[in-house]
């Protein structure tokens, strides 16, 4: 691709040694690194251990139970092995719900990680919540490592030895605070960790996996029952165990679909022990196990921060998306006018998602969900050839060059689609591309190639003429 446009924004590819970098990007995208989840009850030192593994202070550490309110993943490296560390978060102690919450945390980790480290406070000893987590992890089939934390001296070794009672193998005595024993623990983890993640993007064949998500009382159970019972036949419920949430196989539009984690979604509000994070863990688990999410919104009520939080979970997880406005039978003309305004204002970052107005109660338009799901999944799976992509970008850049930064105009040297599910593009450039320009390129990509219902990711690798590429 020579710079035939003469505007200097598209460089001759032969001037740059890009082939190795492109190969590296494609290799990274094709081989997601394995994931190690760190789980345990509140205040046992999970985030301190994560920081110790990372060698930097990334995770929030504070001596208050429940500071980590969400699962967060970090890039990590141990003796040249790249992997992801997932800090699964703790919860505030809750006499009724803590065991269930820790068990749920373990369950999400089991679905989304290749190996699991259960952190237990050796000084306190094994609690009922620790035992609940250990019971689940024993059945997971994943490598599980027991980190007996807060063993700061030789004297604490006997406390650690008592944790054999959990039945998940040898307790590894560590002090996350001081680093004692962490290297030995990581050496052991690396021996059992697969080279490439076996869970990232897993599930190739079989029915497409759908998560029904949304804030409480939005009608998830009603919609599931409507799809499964009143109009459609449930093929069968996949055997549910304490380890695996019950997935429902439902026949829709002549195809079988797998609705994931429906047992959790059908759980009555009263069983949630009044803990908002309980729902969040369930939602995360369903999204992670799915390929496409149906985001249910109560159309009869104003959009809430909770709606937007669930929506951002789907986007961050990179899943295909359909937005279903439920309870449409309760929407009058005035509400419709207000809803249009709310959509324009609040849902601007997901204008690309198909929207369907339904009523789970009356069955209105629920049959329209199937074509919307198919559209979103087709976009999620879509691949653009490198030739097509570069020809398209060359025209776009010629018409609208990137903004000048620091007196220099960045050049886009080459572009490739590194991955699908979701479509991920990597641009090799001679300078930084402003966020606004990346959004402009995403809009143009969508106009040209569709991608309705799928997030699109654009990564930029800045390449100086000398030295290695910088990632942005």
Coordinates of C-alpha atoms in Angstrom, one line a residue:
X1 CA 0.0 0.0 0.0
X2 CA 1.9 3.0 -1.2
X3 CA 1.0 6.5 -0.2
X4 CA -0.8 7.3 -3.5
X5 CA -3.0 9.9 -1.9
X6 CA -0.1 12.2 -1.3
X7 CA -1.5 13.4 2.0
X8 CA 1.2 11.7 4.0
X9 CA -1.2 9.9 6.3
X10 CA -0.7 6.5 4.8
X11 CA 2.8 5.1 4.8
X12 CA 4.4 2.6 2.5
X13 CA 4.2 -0.6 4.4
X14 CA 7.6 -1.8 2.9
X15 CA 9.4 1.0 4.9
X16 CA 8.5 -0.7 8.1
X17 CA 9.3 -4.1 9.5
X18 CA 5.8 -4.8 10.4
X19 CA 5.4 -8.5 9.6
X20 CA 6.9 -9.7 13.0
X21 CA 4.7 -7.3 14.9
X22 CA 1.5 -8.3 13.0
X23 CA 2.4 -12.0 13.6
X24 CA 2.9 -11.3 17.3
X25 CA -0.5 -9.5 17.6
X26 CA -2.3 -12.3 15.7
X27 CA -0.6 -14.9 17.9
X28 CA -1.6 -13.1 21.1
X29 CA -5.2 -12.8 19.9
X30 CA -5.4 -16.4 18.9
X31 CA -3.9 -17.7 22.2
X32 CA -5.5 -16.0 25.2
X33 CA -3.3 -16.3 28.3
X34 CA -4.5 -18.7 31.0
X35 CA -6.5 -17.2 33.9
X36 CA -5.8 -17.6 37.6
X37 CA -8.6 -16.6 39.9
X38 CA -7.9 -15.6 43.5
X39 CA -11.0 -16.4 45.7
X40 CA -11.8 -16.4 49.4
X41 CA -13.8 -14.7 52.1
X42 CA -13.5 -11.0 52.9
X43 CA -10.4 -9.7 54.5
X44 CA -8.2 -12.8 54.1
X45 CA -5.7 -10.8 51.9
X46 CA -6.8 -11.6 48.4
X47 CA -6.0 -8.2 47.0
X48 CA -2.7 -8.1 48.8
X49 CA -1.8 -11.4 47.2
X50 CA -2.8 -10.1 43.8
X51 CA -0.5 -7.1 44.3
X52 CA 2.3 -9.4 45.3
X53 CA 1.8 -11.5 42.2
X54 CA 1.7 -8.5 40.0
X55 CA 4.7 -6.9 41.7
X56 CA 2.8 -3.6 41.8
X57 CA 0.1 -2.0 43.8
X58 CA -2.9 -2.4 41.4
X59 CA -5.7 -3.9 43.5
X60 CA -7.3 -1.8 46.2
X61 CA -6.0 -2.9 49.6
X62 CA -7.7 -1.6 52.7
X63 CA -8.3 -3.1 56.1
X64 CA -12.1 -3.1 55.6
X65 CA -13.9 -6.3 54.5
X66 CA -15.5 -6.0 51.1
X67 CA -13.4 -3.2 49.6
X68 CA -13.1 -5.1 46.3
X69 CA -16.6 -4.8 45.0
X70 CA -16.0 -6.5 41.6
X71 CA -14.0 -9.0 39.7
X72 CA -11.0 -7.3 38.1
X73 CA -8.5 -9.0 35.8
X74 CA -4.8 -8.0 35.5
X75 CA -2.0 -9.0 33.1
X76 CA 0.7 -10.8 35.0
X77 CA 4.0 -12.5 34.3
X78 CA 6.0 -15.1 36.3
X79 CA 9.4 -16.1 35.1
X80 CA 8.5 -15.3 31.5
X81 CA 5.0 -17.0 31.6
X82 CA 2.2 -14.6 30.8
X83 CA -1.2 -15.1 32.5
X84 CA -4.2 -13.2 33.8
X85 CA -4.9 -12.8 37.5
X86 CA -8.6 -12.4 38.4
X87 CA -9.2 -10.6 41.8
X88 CA -12.7 -11.9 42.5
X89 CA -13.6 -9.4 45.3
X90 CA -14.8 -9.9 48.8
X91 CA -18.1 -9.2 50.5
X92 CA -19.2 -7.5 53.7
X93 CA -19.8 -10.1 56.4
X94 CA -23.4 -11.1 56.5
X95 CA -24.4 -13.8 58.9
X96 CA -27.2 -15.2 56.6
X97 CA -25.6 -14.8 53.2
X98 CA -21.8 -15.0 53.5
X99 CA -21.4 -18.7 52.9
X100 CA -23.6 -18.5 49.8
X101 CA -21.7 -15.4 48.6
X102 CA -18.3 -17.0 48.9
X103 CA -19.6 -20.2 47.2
X104 CA -21.0 -18.0 44.4
X105 CA -17.6 -16.3 44.1
X106 CA -16.0 -19.8 43.8
X107 CA -18.6 -20.8 41.2
X108 CA -17.9 -17.7 39.0
X109 CA -14.2 -18.4 39.2
X110 CA -14.7 -22.1 38.3
X111 CA -16.5 -21.0 35.1
X112 CA -14.0 -18.3 34.1
X113 CA -10.6 -19.4 35.3
X114 CA -8.1 -22.1 34.4
X115 CA -6.7 -22.4 37.9
X116 CA -8.0 -21.2 41.3
X117 CA -6.1 -20.0 44.4
X118 CA -8.3 -20.2 47.6
X119 CA -6.9 -17.8 50.2
X120 CA -7.6 -18.7 53.8
X121 CA -6.6 -16.8 56.9
X122 CA -4.3 -19.3 58.7
X123 CA -4.6 -17.4 62.0
X124 CA -8.4 -17.5 62.0
X125 CA -8.5 -21.1 60.7
X126 CA -11.1 -22.7 58.4
X127 CA -14.5 -21.1 58.7
X128 CA -17.8 -22.4 57.4
X129 CA -17.5 -20.0 54.5
X130 CA -14.1 -21.4 53.7
X131 CA -15.5 -24.9 53.8
X132 CA -18.4 -24.0 51.5
X133 CA -15.9 -22.6 48.9
X134 CA -13.6 -25.7 49.3
X135 CA -16.6 -28.1 48.8
X136 CA -17.4 -26.5 45.5
X137 CA -13.8 -26.2 44.3
X138 CA -13.2 -29.9 45.0
X139 CA -15.8 -30.7 42.4
X140 CA -14.6 -28.2 39.8
X141 CA -12.1 -30.4 37.9
X142 CA -9.8 -27.3 37.9
X143 CA -6.4 -27.1 39.6
X144 CA -7.0 -25.6 43.0
X145 CA -4.3 -24.2 45.3
X146 CA -4.8 -23.5 49.0
X147 CA -2.9 -20.4 50.1
X148 CA -2.7 -20.3 53.9
X149 CA -2.1 -16.6 54.3
X150 CA -0.8 -14.5 57.3
X151 CA 1.9 -17.1 58.1
X152 CA 4.5 -14.4 58.9
X153 CA 6.8 -16.6 61.0
X154 CA 7.9 -20.2 61.4
X155 CA 5.5 -20.5 64.4
X156 CA 2.5 -20.0 62.1
X157 CA 3.3 -23.2 60.2
X158 CA 1.2 -25.3 62.5
X159 CA -1.8 -23.0 61.9
X160 CA -1.4 -23.6 58.2
X161 CA -1.1 -27.4 58.6
X162 CA -4.5 -27.4 60.2
X163 CA -6.0 -26.4 56.9
X164 CA -5.4 -29.9 55.4
X165 CA -8.9 -30.4 56.9
X166 CA -10.4 -28.4 53.9
X167 CA -9.7 -31.4 51.7
X168 CA -8.2 -29.5 48.7
X169 CA -4.6 -30.6 49.2
X170 CA -1.5 -29.1 50.7
X171 CA -1.8 -25.7 52.3
X172 CA 0.9 -23.4 50.9
X173 CA 2.1 -21.2 53.8
X174 CA 2.4 -17.6 52.6
X175 CA 2.5 -14.0 53.9
X176 CA 1.0 -11.9 51.1
X177 CA 2.0 -8.8 53.1
X178 CA 5.7 -9.7 53.3
X179 CA 6.0 -11.9 50.3
X180 CA 7.0 -15.0 52.2
X181 CA 6.2 -18.3 50.3
X182 CA 4.5 -16.5 47.4
X183 CA 7.3 -17.5 44.8
X184 CA 7.0 -21.2 45.8
X185 CA 3.2 -21.0 45.5
X186 CA 3.5 -19.4 42.0
X187 CA 6.0 -22.1 40.9
X188 CA 3.5 -24.7 41.9
X189 CA 0.6 -22.9 40.1
X190 CA 2.7 -22.6 36.9
X191 CA 3.3 -26.4 36.8
X192 CA -0.4 -27.0 36.5
X193 CA -1.5 -24.0 34.5
X194 CA -2.2 -24.6 30.8
X195 CA -0.1 -22.7 28.2
X196 CA -3.2 -21.2 26.6
X197 CA -6.5 -20.5 28.4
X198 CA -9.0 -23.3 28.1
X199 CA -11.9 -21.1 29.2
X200 CA -11.5 -17.9 27.2
X201 CA -14.0 -18.0 24.3
X202 CA -14.7 -21.7 25.1
X203 CA -17.6 -23.6 23.8
X204 CA -17.2 -23.7 20.0
X205 CA -20.0 -26.0 18.9
X206 CA -23.5 -26.7 20.3
X207 CA -26.4 -24.3 20.9
X208 CA -25.5 -20.6 21.1
X209 CA -25.3 -19.4 24.7
X210 CA -27.6 -16.6 25.9
X211 CA -27.6 -14.7 29.2
X212 CA -30.8 -13.0 30.3
X213 CA -29.5 -10.0 32.4
X214 CA -31.0 -6.9 34.0
X215 CA -31.7 -5.4 37.3
X216 CA -34.0 -7.2 39.8
X217 CA -37.7 -7.3 39.1
X218 CA -37.3 -6.4 35.4
X219 CA -39.1 -9.5 34.2
X220 CA -36.2 -12.0 33.6
X221 CA -38.1 -15.0 35.1
X222 CA -41.3 -14.0 33.3
X223 CA -39.5 -13.8 30.0
X224 CA -37.7 -17.1 30.5
X225 CA -41.0 -18.8 31.5
X226 CA -42.7 -17.3 28.5
X227 CA -40.0 -18.5 26.1
X228 CA -39.7 -21.9 27.8
X229 CA -43.3 -22.7 28.8
X230 CA -46.3 -20.9 27.3
X231 CA -45.3 -20.8 23.7
X232 CA -42.2 -23.0 23.3
X233 CA -41.1 -26.4 24.5
X234 CA -38.2 -26.8 26.9
X235 CA -36.1 -29.5 25.3
X236 CA -34.7 -30.4 28.7
X237 CA -33.0 -28.8 31.7
X238 CA -29.3 -29.8 31.7
X239 CA -28.6 -31.6 34.9
X240 CA -27.9 -29.1 37.6
X241 CA -25.4 -29.8 40.3
X242 CA -24.1 -27.7 43.1
X243 CA -21.1 -26.9 40.8
X244 CA -22.9 -26.1 37.6
X245 CA -25.8 -23.7 37.4
X246 CA -28.8 -25.1 35.6
X247 CA -28.8 -24.1 31.9
X248 CA -32.1 -24.4 30.1
X249 CA -32.1 -25.6 26.5
X250 CA -35.0 -23.9 24.7
X251 CA -36.3 -24.3 21.2
X252 CA -36.9 -20.9 19.5
X253 CA -37.2 -20.1 15.8
X254 CA -36.4 -23.7 14.8
X255 CA -33.1 -23.7 16.7
X256 CA -32.0 -24.8 20.2
X257 CA -30.6 -22.0 22.4
X258 CA -28.9 -22.5 25.7
X259 CA -30.0 -19.9 28.3
X260 CA -27.1 -19.9 30.9
X261 CA -27.3 -19.7 34.6
X262 CA -31.0 -19.5 34.7
X263 CA -31.2 -21.1 38.1
X264 CA -29.4 -18.1 39.5
X265 CA -31.6 -15.7 37.5
X266 CA -34.8 -17.4 38.8
X267 CA -33.7 -17.2 42.4
X268 CA -36.3 -15.3 44.5
X269 CA -35.4 -11.9 45.8
X270 CA -35.9 -13.0 49.4
X271 CA -33.1 -15.5 49.0
X272 CA -30.5 -12.9 48.2
X273 CA -30.0 -12.1 51.9
X274 CA -30.5 -8.4 51.1
X275 CA -27.1 -8.2 49.5
X276 CA -27.0 -6.3 46.2
X277 CA -23.7 -7.8 45.2
X278 CA -25.2 -11.3 45.2
X279 CA -27.1 -10.4 42.0
X280 CA -24.0 -8.8 40.5
X281 CA -22.0 -12.1 41.0
X282 CA -24.8 -14.1 39.3
X283 CA -24.9 -11.6 36.5
X284 CA -21.2 -11.7 36.0
X285 CA -21.3 -15.5 35.9
X286 CA -24.1 -15.6 33.3
X287 CA -22.4 -13.0 31.1
X288 CA -19.0 -14.8 31.2
X289 CA -20.6 -18.1 30.3
X290 CA -22.6 -16.6 27.4
X291 CA -21.9 -15.5 23.9
X292 CA -24.8 -13.0 23.7
X293 CA -26.7 -11.2 26.4
X294 CA -30.4 -10.1 26.3
X295 CA -30.4 -7.0 28.4
X296 CA -33.8 -6.5 29.9
X297 CA -35.0 -3.0 30.7
X298 CA -38.3 -2.0 32.3
X299 CA -39.7 0.3 29.7
X300 CA -42.4 1.6 32.1
X301 CA -39.9 3.1 34.5
X302 CA -37.0 5.6 34.0
X303 CA -33.6 4.1 33.2
X304 CA -31.5 3.7 36.3
X305 CA -27.9 3.6 37.2
X306 CA -28.3 -0.1 37.9
X307 CA -29.4 -0.7 34.3
X308 CA -26.4 1.1 33.0
X309 CA -24.1 -0.8 35.3
X310 CA -25.3 -4.2 34.0
X311 CA -25.0 -2.8 30.4
X312 CA -21.4 -1.9 31.0
X313 CA -20.7 -5.4 32.3
X314 CA -21.8 -6.8 29.0
X315 CA -19.7 -4.4 27.0
X316 CA -16.6 -4.9 29.1
X317 CA -17.0 -8.7 28.8
X318 CA -17.1 -8.1 25.0
X319 CA -20.3 -10.0 24.5
X320 CA -22.9 -9.6 21.7
X321 CA -25.9 -7.7 22.9
X322 CA -29.7 -7.3 22.3
X323 CA -31.6 -4.7 24.3
X324 CA -35.2 -5.8 25.2
X325 CA -37.5 -3.1 26.6
X326 CA -40.0 -5.2 28.6
X327 CA -43.4 -4.3 30.1
X328 CA -44.3 -2.5 26.8
X329 CA -48.0 -3.2 27.6
X330 CA -47.6 -0.6 30.4
X331 CA -46.0 2.1 28.2
X332 CA -48.4 5.0 27.2
X333 CA -47.7 7.8 24.7
X334 CA -46.2 10.1 27.3
X335 CA -43.9 7.4 28.7
X336 CA -42.8 6.5 25.1
X337 CA -41.8 10.2 24.5
X338 CA -39.7 10.2 27.7
X339 CA -38.2 6.9 27.0
X340 CA -37.0 8.1 23.6
X341 CA -35.3 11.0 25.3
X342 CA -33.7 8.7 27.9
X343 CA -32.4 6.3 25.2
X344 CA -30.8 9.2 23.3
X345 CA -29.2 10.5 26.5
X346 CA -28.2 7.3 28.4
X347 CA -27.7 4.6 25.8
X348 CA -25.6 6.6 23.4
X349 CA -22.6 4.2 23.8
X350 CA -24.8 1.2 22.6
X351 CA -26.6 2.7 19.6
X352 CA -25.3 -0.3 17.7
X353 CA -27.4 -2.8 19.7
X354 CA -30.7 -4.1 18.2
X355 CA -33.7 -3.0 20.3
X356 CA -36.9 -5.0 20.7
X357 CA -40.0 -3.8 22.5
X358 CA -41.6 -6.7 24.2
X359 CA -44.0 -7.8 27.0
X360 CA -43.1 -11.0 28.7
X361 CA -46.5 -10.9 30.4
X362 CA -48.6 -10.8 27.2
X363 CA -46.1 -12.4 24.9
X364 CA -46.0 -9.2 22.7
X365 CA -43.2 -9.4 20.1
X366 CA -41.1 -11.9 22.0
X367 CA -40.6 -13.8 18.7
X368 CA -38.6 -10.8 17.4
X369 CA -35.8 -11.7 19.9
X370 CA -34.6 -14.5 17.7
X371 CA -33.7 -12.5 14.6
X372 CA -32.1 -9.9 16.9
X373 CA -30.0 -12.6 18.6
X374 CA -29.0 -14.0 15.2
X375 CA -28.0 -10.5 13.9
X376 CA -25.9 -9.8 17.0
X377 CA -24.1 -13.1 16.9
X378 CA -23.4 -12.9 13.2
X379 CA -21.7 -9.5 13.8
X380 CA -19.8 -10.9 16.8
X381 CA -18.4 -13.7 14.6
X382 CA -17.7 -11.4 11.6
X383 CA -14.2 -11.2 10.1
X384 CA -13.0 -8.5 7.6
X385 CA -10.2 -9.5 5.3
X386 CA -6.9 -7.6 5.7
X387 CA -7.1 -6.3 2.1
X388 CA -10.6 -5.0 2.5
X389 CA -9.8 -3.4 5.8
X390 CA -6.7 -1.5 4.6
X391 CA -8.4 -0.3 1.4
X392 CA -11.3 1.0 3.4
X393 CA -9.1 2.7 6.0
X394 CA -6.9 4.2 3.3
X395 CA -10.0 6.0 1.8
X396 CA -11.3 7.1 5.3
X397 CA -7.9 8.5 6.3
X398 CA -7.4 10.3 3.0
X399 CA -10.8 12.1 3.5
X400 CA -10.4 12.7 7.3
X401 CA -6.7 12.4 8.5
X402 CA -6.0 11.9 12.2
X403 CA -5.6 15.1 14.2
X404 CA -2.1 16.5 14.4
X405 CA -0.6 15.8 17.8
X406 CA 2.6 17.6 19.1
X407 CA 3.2 19.1 15.7
X408 CA 3.2 15.8 13.9
X409 CA 0.5 14.0 12.0
X410 CA 0.2 10.3 13.0
X411 CA 0.2 7.9 10.1
X412 CA -1.7 4.6 10.0
X413 CA 0.8 2.2 8.6
X414 CA -1.2 -1.0 8.5
X415 CA -4.3 -2.6 10.0
X416 CA -5.5 -6.1 10.7
X417 CA -8.4 -7.8 12.4
X418 CA -6.7 -9.7 15.2
X419 CA -9.7 -11.5 16.6
X420 CA -13.5 -12.1 16.4
X421 CA -15.9 -12.5 19.3
X422 CA -15.8 -9.5 19.5
X423 CA -14.3 -8.1 16.4
X424 CA -10.9 -6.6 17.5
X425 CA -8.8 -4.5 15.1
X426 CA -5.2 -3.5 15.6
X427 CA -3.8 -0.4 13.9
X428 CA -0.1 0.0 13.6
X429 CA 0.7 3.8 13.6
X430 CA 3.5 6.2 13.7
X431 CA 1.9 8.2 16.5
X432 CA -0.8 8.3 19.1
X433 CA -4.4 8.4 17.8
X434 CA -6.8 10.5 19.9
X435 CA -9.8 8.7 21.5
X436 CA -12.1 10.8 19.5
X437 CA -10.5 9.7 16.2
X438 CA -10.7 6.0 17.3
X439 CA -14.5 6.5 17.9
X440 CA -14.7 8.1 14.5
X441 CA -13.0 5.1 12.9
X442 CA -15.3 2.7 14.8
X443 CA -18.4 4.6 13.5
X444 CA -17.1 4.4 9.9
X445 CA -16.3 0.7 10.3
X446 CA -19.8 0.1 11.5
X447 CA -21.3 2.1 8.6
X448 CA -19.2 0.1 6.1
X449 CA -19.3 -3.4 7.5
X450 CA -22.3 -3.5 9.9
X451 CA -21.4 -5.1 13.3
X452 CA -25.0 -4.5 14.6
X453 CA -25.2 -5.9 18.1
X454 CA -21.5 -6.5 18.7
X455 CA -18.9 -4.4 20.5
X456 CA -16.0 -3.4 18.3
X457 CA -12.5 -3.0 19.8
X458 CA -9.8 -0.9 18.2
X459 CA -6.3 -1.2 19.6
X460 CA -3.4 1.0 18.5
X461 CA 0.2 0.0 18.4
X462 CA 2.5 3.0 18.1
X463 CA 5.6 2.2 16.2
X464 CA 8.6 4.5 16.3
X465 CA 11.2 4.1 13.5
X466 CA 13.7 2.8 16.1
X467 CA 12.8 0.5 19.0
X468 CA 10.0 -1.8 19.8
X469 CA 6.3 -0.9 19.4
X470 CA 4.5 0.8 22.2
X471 CA 1.1 -0.4 23.2
X472 CA -1.8 1.9 23.8

